[in-house]
PDB file of C-alpha atoms in Angstrom:
ATOM      1  CA  LYS E 207      -9.583  -4.963   1.296  1.00 86.00           C
ATOM      2  CA  GLN E 208      -7.055  -7.799   1.405  1.00 91.00           C
ATOM      3  CA  GLU E 209      -5.383  -8.390   4.748  1.00 94.00           C
ATOM      4  CA  VAL E 210      -2.598 -10.887   5.368  1.00 96.00           C
ATOM      5  CA  THR E 211      -1.574 -12.217   8.763  1.00 97.00           C
ATOM      6  CA  GLN E 212       1.209 -14.584   9.788  1.00 97.00           C
ATOM      7  CA  ILE E 213       1.636 -16.737  12.832  1.00 95.00           C
ATOM      8  CA  PRO E 214       3.720 -17.176  14.792  1.00 94.00           C
ATOM      9  CA  ALA E 215       5.380 -13.748  14.874  1.00 96.00           C
ATOM     10  CA  ALA E 216       8.612 -15.345  16.024  1.00 97.00           C
ATOM     11  CA  LEU E 217       9.875 -18.901  16.306  1.00 96.00           C
ATOM     12  CA  SER E 218      13.019 -20.412  17.761  1.00 97.00           C
ATOM     13  CA  VAL E 219      13.879 -24.062  17.048  1.00 97.00           C
ATOM     14  CA  PRO E 220      16.905 -26.348  17.403  1.00 97.00           C
ATOM     15  CA  GLU E 221      18.798 -27.325  14.283  1.00 97.00           C
ATOM     16  CA  GLY E 222      17.354 -30.292  12.408  1.00 97.00           C
ATOM     17  CA  GLU E 223      13.755 -29.711  13.374  1.00 97.00           C
ATOM     18  CA  ASN E 224      10.959 -29.591  10.801  1.00 97.00           C
ATOM     19  CA  LEU E 225       8.728 -26.528  11.069  1.00 96.00           C
ATOM     20  CA  VAL E 226       5.623 -24.915   9.621  1.00 97.00           C
ATOM     21  CA  LEU E 227       4.960 -21.217   9.101  1.00 97.00           C
ATOM     22  CA  ASN E 228       1.382 -20.062   8.618  1.00 97.00           C
ATOM     23  CA  CYS E 229      -0.100 -17.331   6.447  1.00 97.00           C
ATOM     24  CA  SER E 230      -3.766 -16.295   6.291  1.00 97.00           C
ATOM     25  CA  PHE E 231      -5.489 -13.921   3.884  1.00 95.00           C
ATOM     26  CA  THR E 232      -9.008 -12.492   3.947  1.00 94.00           C
ATOM     27  CA  ASP E 233      -9.879 -12.296   0.227  1.00 89.00           C
ATOM     28  CA  SER E 234      -9.707 -15.675  -1.518  1.00 85.00           C
ATOM     29  CA  ALA E 235      -9.816 -14.085  -4.998  1.00 85.00           C
ATOM     30  CA  ILE E 236      -6.047 -13.910  -5.275  1.00 85.00           C
ATOM     31  CA  TYR E 237      -3.986 -14.490  -8.399  1.00 84.00           C
ATOM     32  CA  ASN E 238      -0.839 -15.872  -6.774  1.00 90.00           C
ATOM     33  CA  LEU E 239       0.756 -16.288  -3.379  1.00 94.00           C
ATOM     34  CA  GLN E 240       4.479 -15.838  -2.919  1.00 96.00           C
ATOM     35  CA  TRP E 241       6.818 -16.613  -0.027  1.00 98.00           C
ATOM     36  CA  PHE E 242       9.935 -14.544   0.601  1.00 98.00           C
ATOM     37  CA  ARG E 243      12.917 -14.595   2.893  1.00 98.00           C
ATOM     38  CA  GLN E 244      14.457 -11.414   4.275  1.00 97.00           C
ATOM     39  CA  ASP E 245      17.777 -11.188   6.086  1.00 96.00           C
ATOM     40  CA  PRO E 246      18.292  -8.213   8.432  1.00 92.00           C
ATOM     41  CA  GLY E 247      18.619  -4.927   6.547  1.00 88.00           C
ATOM     42  CA  LYS E 248      18.401  -6.672   3.176  1.00 91.00           C
ATOM     43  CA  GLY E 249      15.909  -6.965   0.356  1.00 93.00           C
ATOM     44  CA  LEU E 250      13.471  -9.818  -0.174  1.00 96.00           C
ATOM     45  CA  THR E 251      14.521 -13.095  -1.758  1.00 96.00           C
ATOM     46  CA  SER E 252      11.802 -15.036  -3.528  1.00 95.00           C
ATOM     47  CA  LEU E 253      11.421 -18.597  -2.236  1.00 97.00           C
ATOM     48  CA  LEU E 254       8.298 -19.990  -3.857  1.00 96.00           C
ATOM     49  CA  LEU E 255       5.413 -18.752  -5.991  1.00 94.00           C
ATOM     50  CA  ILE E 256       2.126 -20.651  -5.960  1.00 93.00           C
ATOM     51  CA  GLN E 257      -0.145 -19.694  -8.815  1.00 88.00           C
ATOM     52  CA  SER E 258      -3.897 -19.637  -8.227  1.00 83.00           C
ATOM     53  CA  SER E 259      -4.443 -22.879 -10.147  1.00 86.00           C
ATOM     54  CA  GLN E 260      -1.831 -24.737  -8.083  1.00 90.00           C
ATOM     55  CA  ARG E 261      -2.083 -26.301  -4.635  1.00 93.00           C
ATOM     56  CA  GLU E 262       1.602 -26.455  -3.730  1.00 95.00           C
ATOM     57  CA  GLN E 263       5.181 -25.827  -4.800  1.00 95.00           C
ATOM     58  CA  THR E 264       8.420 -27.412  -3.684  1.00 97.00           C
ATOM     59  CA  SER E 265      12.020 -26.265  -3.809  1.00 96.00           C
ATOM     60  CA  GLY E 266      14.642 -28.301  -2.014  1.00 97.00           C
ATOM     61  CA  ARG E 267      13.772 -28.452   1.690  1.00 98.00           C
ATOM     62  CA  LEU E 268      10.888 -26.000   1.252  1.00 98.00           C
ATOM     63  CA  ASN E 269       7.288 -26.849   0.464  1.00 98.00           C
ATOM     64  CA  ALA E 270       4.490 -24.299   0.268  1.00 97.00           C
ATOM     65  CA  SER E 271       0.795 -25.100   0.030  1.00 97.00           C
ATOM     66  CA  LEU E 272      -2.174 -22.935  -0.856  1.00 95.00           C
ATOM     67  CA  ASP E 273      -5.824 -23.405   0.106  1.00 94.00           C
ATOM     68  CA  LYS E 274      -7.737 -20.496  -1.392  1.00 91.00           C
ATOM     69  CA  SER E 275     -11.114 -21.595  -0.029  1.00 91.00           C
ATOM     70  CA  SER E 276      -9.905 -21.371   3.564  1.00 93.00           C
ATOM     71  CA  GLY E 277      -7.640 -18.377   2.928  1.00 94.00           C
ATOM     72  CA  ARG E 278      -4.497 -20.140   4.096  1.00 96.00           C
ATOM     73  CA  SER E 279      -0.980 -20.947   2.970  1.00 97.00           C
ATOM     74  CA  THR E 280       1.722 -22.814   4.835  1.00 97.00           C
ATOM     75  CA  LEU E 281       5.480 -22.941   4.348  1.00 98.00           C
ATOM     76  CA  TYR E 282       7.094 -26.178   5.498  1.00 98.00           C
ATOM     77  CA  ILE E 283      10.843 -26.201   6.136  1.00 98.00           C
ATOM     78  CA  ALA E 284      12.415 -29.621   6.535  1.00 98.00           C
ATOM     79  CA  ALA E 285      15.564 -30.321   8.538  1.00 98.00           C
ATOM     80  CA  SER E 286      16.123 -26.702   9.522  1.00 97.00           C
ATOM     81  CA  GLN E 287      19.663 -25.259   9.551  1.00 97.00           C
ATOM     82  CA  PRO E 288      21.169 -22.173  11.234  1.00 97.00           C
ATOM     83  CA  GLY E 289      21.429 -20.591   7.770  1.00 97.00           C
ATOM     84  CA  ASP E 290      17.629 -20.656   7.566  1.00 98.00           C
ATOM     85  CA  SER E 291      17.461 -17.972  10.275  1.00 98.00           C
ATOM     86  CA  ALA E 292      15.697 -14.985   8.746  1.00 98.00           C
ATOM     87  CA  THR E 293      12.290 -13.343   8.520  1.00 98.00           C
ATOM     88  CA  TYR E 294       9.820 -15.149   6.279  1.00 98.00           C
ATOM     89  CA  LEU E 295       7.103 -13.138   4.581  1.00 98.00           C
ATOM     90  CA  CYS E 296       4.096 -14.241   2.584  1.00 97.00           C
ATOM     91  CA  ALA E 297       2.371 -12.008   0.060  1.00 96.00           C
ATOM     92  CA  ALA E 298      -0.965 -12.335  -1.738  1.00 94.00           C
ATOM     93  CA  ASP E 299      -1.180 -11.048  -5.288  1.00 89.00           C
ATOM     94  CA  ASN E 300      -4.228  -8.811  -5.170  1.00 78.00           C
ATOM     95  CA  TYR E 301      -5.985  -9.158  -8.556  1.00 75.00           C
ATOM     96  CA  GLY E 302      -2.645  -8.937 -10.359  1.00 72.00           C
ATOM     97  CA  GLN E 303      -2.175  -5.304  -9.351  1.00 73.00           C
ATOM     98  CA  ASN E 304      -0.136  -5.443  -6.184  1.00 85.00           C
ATOM     99  CA  PHE E 305       1.061  -7.818  -3.515  1.00 92.00           C
ATOM    100  CA  VAL E 306      -0.252  -7.475   0.031  1.00 95.00           C
ATOM    101  CA  PHE E 307       2.316  -8.614   2.579  1.00 97.00           C
ATOM    102  CA  GLY E 308       1.990 -10.146   5.990  1.00 97.00           C
ATOM    103  CA  PRO E 309       4.114  -8.841   8.878  1.00 97.00           C
ATOM    104  CA  GLY E 310       6.456 -11.836   8.708  1.00 97.00           C
ATOM    105  CA  THR E 311       7.653 -14.634  10.976  1.00 98.00           C
ATOM    106  CA  ARG E 312      11.102 -14.187  12.491  1.00 97.00           C
ATOM    107  CA  LEU E 313      12.816 -17.583  12.566  1.00 98.00           C
ATOM    108  CA  SER E 314      15.876 -18.464  14.624  1.00 98.00           C
ATOM    109  CA  VAL E 315      17.460 -21.892  14.160  1.00 98.00           C
ATOM    110  CA  LEU E 316      19.845 -22.678  16.989  1.00 97.00           C
ATOM    111  CA  PRO E 317      22.973 -24.789  16.390  1.00 95.00           C
TER     112      PRO E 317
ATOM    113  CA  GLU J 265      20.407 -12.387 -16.328  1.00 56.00           C
ATOM    114  CA  THR J 266      20.711  -9.079 -14.482  1.00 69.00           C
ATOM    115  CA  GLY J 267      18.763  -8.775 -11.246  1.00 90.00           C
ATOM    116  CA  VAL J 268      16.986  -5.759  -9.788  1.00 95.00           C
ATOM    117  CA  THR J 269      19.386  -3.013  -8.727  1.00 96.00           C
ATOM    118  CA  GLN J 270      18.627   0.032  -6.596  1.00 97.00           C
ATOM    119  CA  SER J 271      20.516   3.210  -5.760  1.00 97.00           C
ATOM    120  CA  PRO J 272      21.505   4.705  -3.469  1.00 97.00           C
ATOM    121  CA  THR J 273      21.726   2.027  -0.783  1.00 97.00           C
ATOM    122  CA  HIS J 274      21.632   4.484   2.096  1.00 97.00           C
ATOM    123  CA  LEU J 275      20.843   8.157   2.385  1.00 97.00           C
ATOM    124  CA  ILE J 276      20.094  10.727   5.058  1.00 98.00           C
ATOM    125  CA  LYS J 277      17.829  13.709   4.484  1.00 98.00           C
ATOM    126  CA  THR J 278      16.259  16.375   6.658  1.00 98.00           C
ATOM    127  CA  ARG J 279      12.574  17.064   7.058  1.00 98.00           C
ATOM    128  CA  GLY J 280      11.125  19.051   4.167  1.00 98.00           C
ATOM    129  CA  GLN J 281      13.714  17.967   1.617  1.00 98.00           C
ATOM    130  CA  GLN J 282      13.077  15.941  -1.515  1.00 98.00           C
ATOM    131  CA  VAL J 283      14.569  12.574  -2.476  1.00 98.00           C
ATOM    132  CA  THR J 284      14.846  10.500  -5.660  1.00 98.00           C
ATOM    133  CA  LEU J 285      15.445   6.758  -5.547  1.00 98.00           C
ATOM    134  CA  ARG J 286      16.327   4.732  -8.623  1.00 98.00           C
ATOM    135  CA  CYS J 287      15.679   1.181  -9.761  1.00 97.00           C
ATOM    136  CA  SER J 288      16.733  -0.933 -12.716  1.00 95.00           C
ATOM    137  CA  SER J 289      14.374  -3.802 -13.405  1.00 93.00           C
ATOM    138  CA  GLN J 290      15.359  -7.380 -14.103  1.00 90.00           C
ATOM    139  CA  SER J 291      16.065  -8.235 -17.719  1.00 86.00           C
ATOM    140  CA  GLY J 292      12.861  -9.224 -19.544  1.00 86.00           C
ATOM    141  CA  HIS J 293      10.513  -7.596 -17.024  1.00 89.00           C
ATOM    142  CA  ASN J 294       8.160  -4.772 -17.985  1.00 89.00           C
ATOM    143  CA  THR J 295       6.646  -3.771 -14.641  1.00 91.00           C
ATOM    144  CA  VAL J 296       8.135  -2.037 -11.627  1.00 94.00           C
ATOM    145  CA  SER J 297       6.533  -1.746  -8.204  1.00 95.00           C
ATOM    146  CA  TRP J 298       7.666   0.248  -5.204  1.00 97.00           C
ATOM    147  CA  TYR J 299       7.143  -0.724  -1.569  1.00 97.00           C
ATOM    148  CA  GLN J 300       7.866   0.989   1.734  1.00 98.00           C
ATOM    149  CA  GLN J 301       8.973  -1.150   4.653  1.00 97.00           C
ATOM    150  CA  ALA J 302       9.068   0.341   8.124  1.00 95.00           C
ATOM    151  CA  LEU J 303      11.178  -1.381  10.750  1.00 92.00           C
ATOM    152  CA  GLY J 304       9.620  -4.623  11.949  1.00 90.00           C
ATOM    153  CA  GLN J 305       6.739  -4.530   9.460  1.00 94.00           C
ATOM    154  CA  GLY J 306       5.904  -6.078   6.121  1.00 95.00           C
ATOM    155  CA  PRO J 307       6.329  -4.012   2.937  1.00 97.00           C
ATOM    156  CA  GLN J 308       3.481  -1.650   2.004  1.00 97.00           C
ATOM    157  CA  PHE J 309       2.586  -1.111  -1.656  1.00 96.00           C
ATOM    158  CA  ILE J 310       3.216   2.436  -2.906  1.00 97.00           C
ATOM    159  CA  PHE J 311       2.533   2.144  -6.650  1.00 95.00           C
ATOM    160  CA  GLN J 312       3.188   0.154  -9.777  1.00 93.00           C
ATOM    161  CA  TYR J 313       4.330   1.257 -13.233  1.00 93.00           C
ATOM    162  CA  TYR J 314       3.558  -0.537 -16.478  1.00 90.00           C
ATOM    163  CA  ARG J 315       4.313   0.868 -19.929  1.00 89.00           C
ATOM    164  CA  GLU J 316       5.533   4.102 -18.373  1.00 91.00           C
ATOM    165  CA  GLU J 317       2.217   4.788 -16.636  1.00 92.00           C
ATOM    166  CA  GLU J 318       1.075   4.385 -13.045  1.00 92.00           C
ATOM    167  CA  ASN J 319      -0.965   1.200 -12.899  1.00 89.00           C
ATOM    168  CA  GLY J 320      -2.160   0.935  -9.332  1.00 89.00           C
ATOM    169  CA  ARG J 321      -1.469   2.923  -6.184  1.00 94.00           C
ATOM    170  CA  GLY J 322      -1.581   2.168  -2.489  1.00 93.00           C
ATOM    171  CA  ASN J 323      -2.591   4.457   0.347  1.00 94.00           C
ATOM    172  CA  PHE J 324       0.198   7.006  -0.054  1.00 97.00           C
ATOM    173  CA  PRO J 325      -0.159  10.794  -0.496  1.00 97.00           C
ATOM    174  CA  PRO J 326       0.561  12.578  -3.810  1.00 97.00           C
ATOM    175  CA  ARG J 327       3.970  13.725  -2.582  1.00 98.00           C
ATOM    176  CA  PHE J 328       5.039  10.182  -3.432  1.00 98.00           C
ATOM    177  CA  SER J 329       5.427  10.097  -7.208  1.00 97.00           C
ATOM    178  CA  GLY J 330       7.246   8.023  -9.758  1.00 97.00           C
ATOM    179  CA  LEU J 331       8.377   7.515 -13.288  1.00 96.00           C
ATOM    180  CA  GLN J 332       9.080   4.585 -15.533  1.00 95.00           C
ATOM    181  CA  PHE J 333      11.405   4.961 -18.495  1.00 94.00           C
ATOM    182  CA  PRO J 334      11.339   3.201 -21.888  1.00 92.00           C
ATOM    183  CA  ASN J 335      14.010   0.747 -20.689  1.00 89.00           C
ATOM    184  CA  TYR J 336      11.648  -0.159 -17.791  1.00 90.00           C
ATOM    185  CA  SER J 337      13.848   1.411 -15.126  1.00 93.00           C
ATOM    186  CA  SER J 338      12.056   3.576 -12.593  1.00 96.00           C
ATOM    187  CA  GLU J 339      12.360   6.408 -10.111  1.00 98.00           C
ATOM    188  CA  LEU J 340      10.545   7.063  -6.853  1.00 98.00           C
ATOM    189  CA  ASN J 341      10.340  10.702  -5.789  1.00 98.00           C
ATOM    190  CA  VAL J 342       9.243  11.856  -2.367  1.00 98.00           C
ATOM    191  CA  ASN J 343       8.669  15.556  -1.731  1.00 98.00           C
ATOM    192  CA  ALA J 344       8.385  17.423   1.572  1.00 98.00           C
ATOM    193  CA  LEU J 345       9.968  14.587   3.555  1.00 98.00           C
ATOM    194  CA  GLU J 346       8.512  13.771   6.952  1.00 98.00           C
ATOM    195  CA  LEU J 347      10.104  11.885   9.837  1.00 97.00           C
ATOM    196  CA  ASP J 348       7.703   8.967   9.241  1.00 97.00           C
ATOM    197  CA  ASP J 349       9.110   8.539   5.725  1.00 98.00           C
ATOM    198  CA  SER J 350      12.177   6.928   7.279  1.00 98.00           C
ATOM    199  CA  ALA J 351      12.067   3.357   5.975  1.00 97.00           C
ATOM    200  CA  LEU J 352      13.540   0.810   3.592  1.00 97.00           C
ATOM    201  CA  TYR J 353      12.249   1.485   0.071  1.00 98.00           C
ATOM    202  CA  LEU J 354      12.077  -1.627  -2.044  1.00 97.00           C
ATOM    203  CA  CYS J 355      11.748  -1.884  -5.784  1.00 97.00           C
ATOM    204  CA  ALA J 356      10.372  -5.019  -7.405  1.00 95.00           C
ATOM    205  CA  SER J 357      10.149  -6.022 -11.026  1.00 94.00           C
ATOM    206  CA  SER J 358       7.835  -8.483 -12.677  1.00 90.00           C
ATOM    207  CA  LEU J 359       6.277  -9.427 -15.963  1.00 87.00           C
ATOM    208  CA  SER J 360       2.764  -8.192 -16.661  1.00 82.00           C
ATOM    209  CA  SER J 361       0.277  -8.800 -19.416  1.00 79.00           C
ATOM    210  CA  GLY J 362      -2.289  -6.093 -20.018  1.00 72.00           C
ATOM    211  CA  GLY J 363      -1.254  -4.461 -16.767  1.00 67.00           C
ATOM    212  CA  ALA J 364      -1.934  -7.540 -14.621  1.00 70.00           C
ATOM    213  CA  ASN J 365       0.986  -9.234 -12.956  1.00 70.00           C
ATOM    214  CA  THR J 366       1.549 -12.753 -14.288  1.00 73.00           C
ATOM    215  CA  GLY J 367       4.308 -14.135 -12.124  1.00 78.00           C
ATOM    216  CA  GLU J 368       6.917 -13.713  -9.454  1.00 88.00           C
ATOM    217  CA  LEU J 369       8.064 -10.475  -7.909  1.00 91.00           C
ATOM    218  CA  PHE J 370      11.816 -10.014  -7.731  1.00 94.00           C
ATOM    219  CA  PHE J 371      13.172  -7.420  -5.337  1.00 95.00           C
ATOM    220  CA  GLY J 372      16.271  -5.304  -5.146  1.00 96.00           C
ATOM    221  CA  GLU J 373      18.288  -4.804  -1.967  1.00 96.00           C
ATOM    222  CA  GLY J 374      16.465  -1.581  -1.147  1.00 97.00           C
ATOM    223  CA  SER J 375      17.341   2.016  -0.332  1.00 97.00           C
ATOM    224  CA  ARG J 376      17.457   2.858   3.357  1.00 97.00           C
ATOM    225  CA  LEU J 377      16.164   6.404   3.879  1.00 98.00           C
ATOM    226  CA  THR J 378      16.636   8.213   7.181  1.00 98.00           C
ATOM    227  CA  VAL J 379      14.826  11.527   7.674  1.00 98.00           C
ATOM    228  CA  LEU J 380      16.144  13.727  10.495  1.00 97.00           C
TER     229      LEU J 380
END
C-alpha cells in the first residue's frame, strides 16, 4: 500500500529565502508524481507533474525533482514571496489508478 | 478551455440524510476522480470513473456511490450521512488511456459539506 509523507509539516521563512519541501513515498513503482498548492478553503492548483521517465520539472521559480529509487521528491522554491504562502501537497500516481496524497507542508512567507 | 467546476460550493445536511455533489470535467478529459479532504489532512481517494464505469475505489463504504455521464461529468452520492462525512469533497479530471491515468490531475474548487 502506497504511503506518502511530507516534511516539514509547517515552515515559516522570511521573504526572499530559497526553500526546499520534501516528499517521500513507500512504493517506487509510481507512474507520475505531482505537486499541488492549496490556499485555505480552496481546491488544489497543479504546480508540476513529473512523469516516471523524468527526473525533474521546472516552472518559473519552482523546480521539482524525482528519485524513484530512493522514494523521494523535492520541491524547490526560489526567492520566496508572501504570495507563495499556502499548503503544498505532493501526490504519487499509484499505477495510474489513483493519486495518493501526503498530508502537506504549510508554508508561511513573511514580508 | 473550461476548467473543472463543482456544485454546490457549500451545503449543510443533518445526520441520516442523503447528498448529491456534481462535477463537470475539464474539456478534453475522459476521467473523473473524487477525493475527500478532512480539515488539516491530505485528500483521500474515493473512486474514479472512466467510460461511465467505476475504475478504482478507495477505502470508502458502499454508501458512497457515483455516476459518470456520456459528457464525462459526474456525480457523487452519499447516503445515510454521518458526522464524520463533514469534509471538502474534491473532483478531479484527467485523461486516461485504457483506464490508466496518463497525465496531470486538475481539481475543482470543491464542495464543502457540513453534517450536523
